């Protein structure tokens, strides 16, 4: 798929520019969401995926030129097993910060006998 096709068909997905930081005990997602109201942003964790959704409704005005996107921006990221009871999200200066504590998993070790 060419860049133009990717951009045309996935414009809303491409709009959510996100940095993901892996600290030893947590992931930190930093997503640029300028000019959104905090009430129009949602963060959902489900089955190992974190989904960020932001909506911007169109104003009822007579446009001479219209370049900004209105509608829903949505993007999901696989983060695996995290402690969903301690997820923290803040929205400051147009940046959504989501802290995802990793779940302590027991590492099991078993030697398999070869027959």
PDB file of C-alpha atoms in Angstrom:
ATOM      1  CA  UNK A   1       0.000   0.000   0.000  1.00  0.00           C
ATOM      2  CA  UNK A   2       1.411   3.381  -0.962  1.00  0.00           C
ATOM      3  CA  UNK A   3       1.789   6.269   1.475  1.00  0.00           C
ATOM      4  CA  UNK A   4      -1.077   8.112  -0.235  1.00  0.00           C
ATOM      5  CA  UNK A   5      -3.413   5.134   0.081  1.00  0.00           C
ATOM      6  CA  UNK A   6      -2.403   4.618   3.695  1.00  0.00           C
ATOM      7  CA  UNK A   7      -2.942   8.282   4.523  1.00  0.00           C
ATOM      8  CA  UNK A   8      -6.267   8.459   2.658  1.00  0.00           C
ATOM      9  CA  UNK A   9      -7.806   5.343   4.162  1.00  0.00           C
ATOM     10  CA  UNK A  10      -6.366   5.726   7.677  1.00  0.00           C
ATOM     11  CA  UNK A  11      -6.345   9.476   8.222  1.00  0.00           C
ATOM     12  CA  UNK A  12      -7.997   9.323  11.633  1.00  0.00           C
ATOM     13  CA  UNK A  13      -5.629   6.577  12.812  1.00  0.00           C
ATOM     14  CA  UNK A  14      -2.566   8.474  11.630  1.00  0.00           C
ATOM     15  CA  UNK A  15      -3.722  11.557  13.495  1.00  0.00           C
ATOM     16  CA  UNK A  16      -2.994   9.994  16.886  1.00  0.00           C
ATOM     17  CA  UNK A  17       0.753  10.397  17.155  1.00  0.00           C
ATOM     18  CA  UNK A  18       1.898   8.361  20.143  1.00  0.00           C
ATOM     19  CA  UNK A  19       5.173   7.651  21.910  1.00  0.00           C
ATOM     20  CA  UNK A  20       5.298   4.473  23.994  1.00  0.00           C
ATOM     21  CA  UNK A  21       7.927   4.217  26.708  1.00  0.00           C
ATOM     22  CA  UNK A  22       8.788   0.892  28.342  1.00  0.00           C
ATOM     23  CA  UNK A  23      10.034   1.378  31.888  1.00  0.00           C
ATOM     24  CA  UNK A  24      10.884  -1.709  33.885  1.00  0.00           C
ATOM     25  CA  UNK A  25       7.566  -1.822  35.721  1.00  0.00           C
ATOM     26  CA  UNK A  26       5.228   0.209  33.497  1.00  0.00           C
ATOM     27  CA  UNK A  27       4.416   1.472  30.026  1.00  0.00           C
ATOM     28  CA  UNK A  28       3.831   5.166  29.432  1.00  0.00           C
ATOM     29  CA  UNK A  29       1.827   6.298  26.395  1.00  0.00           C
ATOM     30  CA  UNK A  30       2.085   9.942  25.345  1.00  0.00           C
ATOM     31  CA  UNK A  31      -0.469  10.894  22.694  1.00  0.00           C
ATOM     32  CA  UNK A  32      -0.812  14.298  21.049  1.00  0.00           C
ATOM     33  CA  UNK A  33      -4.451  15.416  21.146  1.00  0.00           C
ATOM     34  CA  UNK A  34      -4.402  19.188  20.689  1.00  0.00           C
ATOM     35  CA  UNK A  35      -7.641  21.164  20.858  1.00  0.00           C
ATOM     36  CA  UNK A  36      -9.736  18.385  22.376  1.00  0.00           C
ATOM     37  CA  UNK A  37     -11.892  18.646  25.448  1.00  0.00           C
ATOM     38  CA  UNK A  38     -11.008  16.116  28.145  1.00  0.00           C
ATOM     39  CA  UNK A  39     -14.676  15.059  28.095  1.00  0.00           C
ATOM     40  CA  UNK A  40     -14.328  13.968  24.445  1.00  0.00           C
ATOM     41  CA  UNK A  41     -11.426  11.572  25.104  1.00  0.00           C
ATOM     42  CA  UNK A  42     -11.766   7.986  26.337  1.00  0.00           C
ATOM     43  CA  UNK A  43      -9.210   5.345  27.273  1.00  0.00           C
ATOM     44  CA  UNK A  44     -10.290   1.699  27.406  1.00  0.00           C
ATOM     45  CA  UNK A  45      -8.290  -1.397  28.386  1.00  0.00           C
ATOM     46  CA  UNK A  46      -9.632  -4.714  27.110  1.00  0.00           C
ATOM     47  CA  UNK A  47      -7.912  -8.079  26.663  1.00  0.00           C
ATOM     48  CA  UNK A  48      -4.367  -6.729  26.467  1.00  0.00           C
ATOM     49  CA  UNK A  49      -5.200  -3.738  24.258  1.00  0.00           C
ATOM     50  CA  UNK A  50      -5.400  -0.087  25.250  1.00  0.00           C
ATOM     51  CA  UNK A  51      -7.682   1.957  22.989  1.00  0.00           C
ATOM     52  CA  UNK A  52      -7.638   5.731  22.816  1.00  0.00           C
ATOM     53  CA  UNK A  53     -10.628   7.432  21.237  1.00  0.00           C
ATOM     54  CA  UNK A  54     -11.178  11.171  20.766  1.00  0.00           C
ATOM     55  CA  UNK A  55     -14.062  12.892  19.024  1.00  0.00           C
ATOM     56  CA  UNK A  56     -14.426  16.382  17.646  1.00  0.00           C
ATOM     57  CA  UNK A  57     -17.847  17.548  16.539  1.00  0.00           C
ATOM     58  CA  UNK A  58     -18.277  19.851  13.613  1.00  0.00           C
ATOM     59  CA  UNK A  59     -19.604  23.327  14.233  1.00  0.00           C
ATOM     60  CA  UNK A  60     -22.620  24.459  12.247  1.00  0.00           C
ATOM     61  CA  UNK A  61     -21.037  27.376  10.370  1.00  0.00           C
ATOM     62  CA  UNK A  62     -20.657  28.476   6.761  1.00  0.00           C
ATOM     63  CA  UNK A  63     -17.093  27.378   5.888  1.00  0.00           C
ATOM     64  CA  UNK A  64     -15.090  29.178   3.212  1.00  0.00           C
ATOM     65  CA  UNK A  65     -12.267  26.660   3.642  1.00  0.00           C
ATOM     66  CA  UNK A  66     -12.238  23.545   5.784  1.00  0.00           C
ATOM     67  CA  UNK A  67      -9.012  21.629   6.504  1.00  0.00           C
ATOM     68  CA  UNK A  68      -9.427  20.325  10.032  1.00  0.00           C
ATOM     69  CA  UNK A  69     -10.782  16.819  10.583  1.00  0.00           C
ATOM     70  CA  UNK A  70     -14.014  16.350  12.503  1.00  0.00           C
ATOM     71  CA  UNK A  71     -15.252  13.013  13.672  1.00  0.00           C
ATOM     72  CA  UNK A  72     -13.651  10.188  15.614  1.00  0.00           C
ATOM     73  CA  UNK A  73      -9.965   9.455  16.073  1.00  0.00           C
ATOM     74  CA  UNK A  74      -9.328   5.946  17.368  1.00  0.00           C
ATOM     75  CA  UNK A  75      -6.242   3.834  17.821  1.00  0.00           C
ATOM     76  CA  UNK A  76      -5.416   0.647  19.743  1.00  0.00           C
ATOM     77  CA  UNK A  77      -2.076  -0.564  21.075  1.00  0.00           C
ATOM     78  CA  UNK A  78      -1.191  -4.033  22.336  1.00  0.00           C
ATOM     79  CA  UNK A  79       0.290  -3.761  25.840  1.00  0.00           C
ATOM     80  CA  UNK A  80      -0.251  -7.292  27.132  1.00  0.00           C
ATOM     81  CA  UNK A  81      -0.994  -8.070  30.739  1.00  0.00           C
ATOM     82  CA  UNK A  82      -1.153  -4.954  32.889  1.00  0.00           C
ATOM     83  CA  UNK A  83      -2.620  -4.097  36.285  1.00  0.00           C
ATOM     84  CA  UNK A  84      -5.884  -2.586  35.079  1.00  0.00           C
ATOM     85  CA  UNK A  85      -6.802  -1.419  38.597  1.00  0.00           C
ATOM     86  CA  UNK A  86      -3.900   1.043  38.653  1.00  0.00           C
ATOM     87  CA  UNK A  87      -4.056   2.629  35.184  1.00  0.00           C
ATOM     88  CA  UNK A  88      -3.623   6.395  35.416  1.00  0.00           C
ATOM     89  CA  UNK A  89      -4.476   8.921  32.699  1.00  0.00           C
ATOM     90  CA  UNK A  90      -3.930  12.683  32.623  1.00  0.00           C
ATOM     91  CA  UNK A  91      -4.525  15.284  29.934  1.00  0.00           C
ATOM     92  CA  UNK A  92      -2.387  18.415  30.056  1.00  0.00           C
ATOM     93  CA  UNK A  93      -1.529  20.974  27.364  1.00  0.00           C
ATOM     94  CA  UNK A  94      -2.900  18.805  24.552  1.00  0.00           C
ATOM     95  CA  UNK A  95      -1.000  15.654  25.563  1.00  0.00           C
ATOM     96  CA  UNK A  96      -2.711  12.551  26.924  1.00  0.00           C
ATOM     97  CA  UNK A  97      -0.433  10.600  29.275  1.00  0.00           C
ATOM     98  CA  UNK A  98      -1.484   7.050  30.166  1.00  0.00           C
ATOM     99  CA  UNK A  99       0.545   5.086  32.722  1.00  0.00           C
ATOM    100  CA  UNK A 100       0.045   1.318  32.503  1.00  0.00           C
ATOM    101  CA  UNK A 101       1.615  -0.649  35.364  1.00  0.00           C
ATOM    102  CA  UNK A 102       2.802  -4.054  34.258  1.00  0.00           C
ATOM    103  CA  UNK A 103       1.209  -6.988  36.039  1.00  0.00           C
ATOM    104  CA  UNK A 104       3.569  -9.150  38.046  1.00  0.00           C
ATOM    105  CA  UNK A 105       3.537 -12.467  36.337  1.00  0.00           C
ATOM    106  CA  UNK A 106       5.018 -15.607  37.757  1.00  0.00           C
ATOM    107  CA  UNK A 107       7.602 -17.013  35.430  1.00  0.00           C
ATOM    108  CA  UNK A 108       7.170 -20.724  35.421  1.00  0.00           C
ATOM    109  CA  UNK A 109       9.984 -22.991  34.435  1.00  0.00           C
ATOM    110  CA  UNK A 110       9.570 -26.596  33.512  1.00  0.00           C
ATOM    111  CA  UNK A 111      12.042 -28.924  31.944  1.00  0.00           C
ATOM    112  CA  UNK A 112      10.428 -31.119  29.327  1.00  0.00           C
ATOM    113  CA  UNK A 113      11.658 -34.680  29.141  1.00  0.00           C
ATOM    114  CA  UNK A 114      12.395 -35.820  25.633  1.00  0.00           C
ATOM    115  CA  UNK A 115      11.160 -39.338  24.929  1.00  0.00           C
TER     116      UNK A 115
END
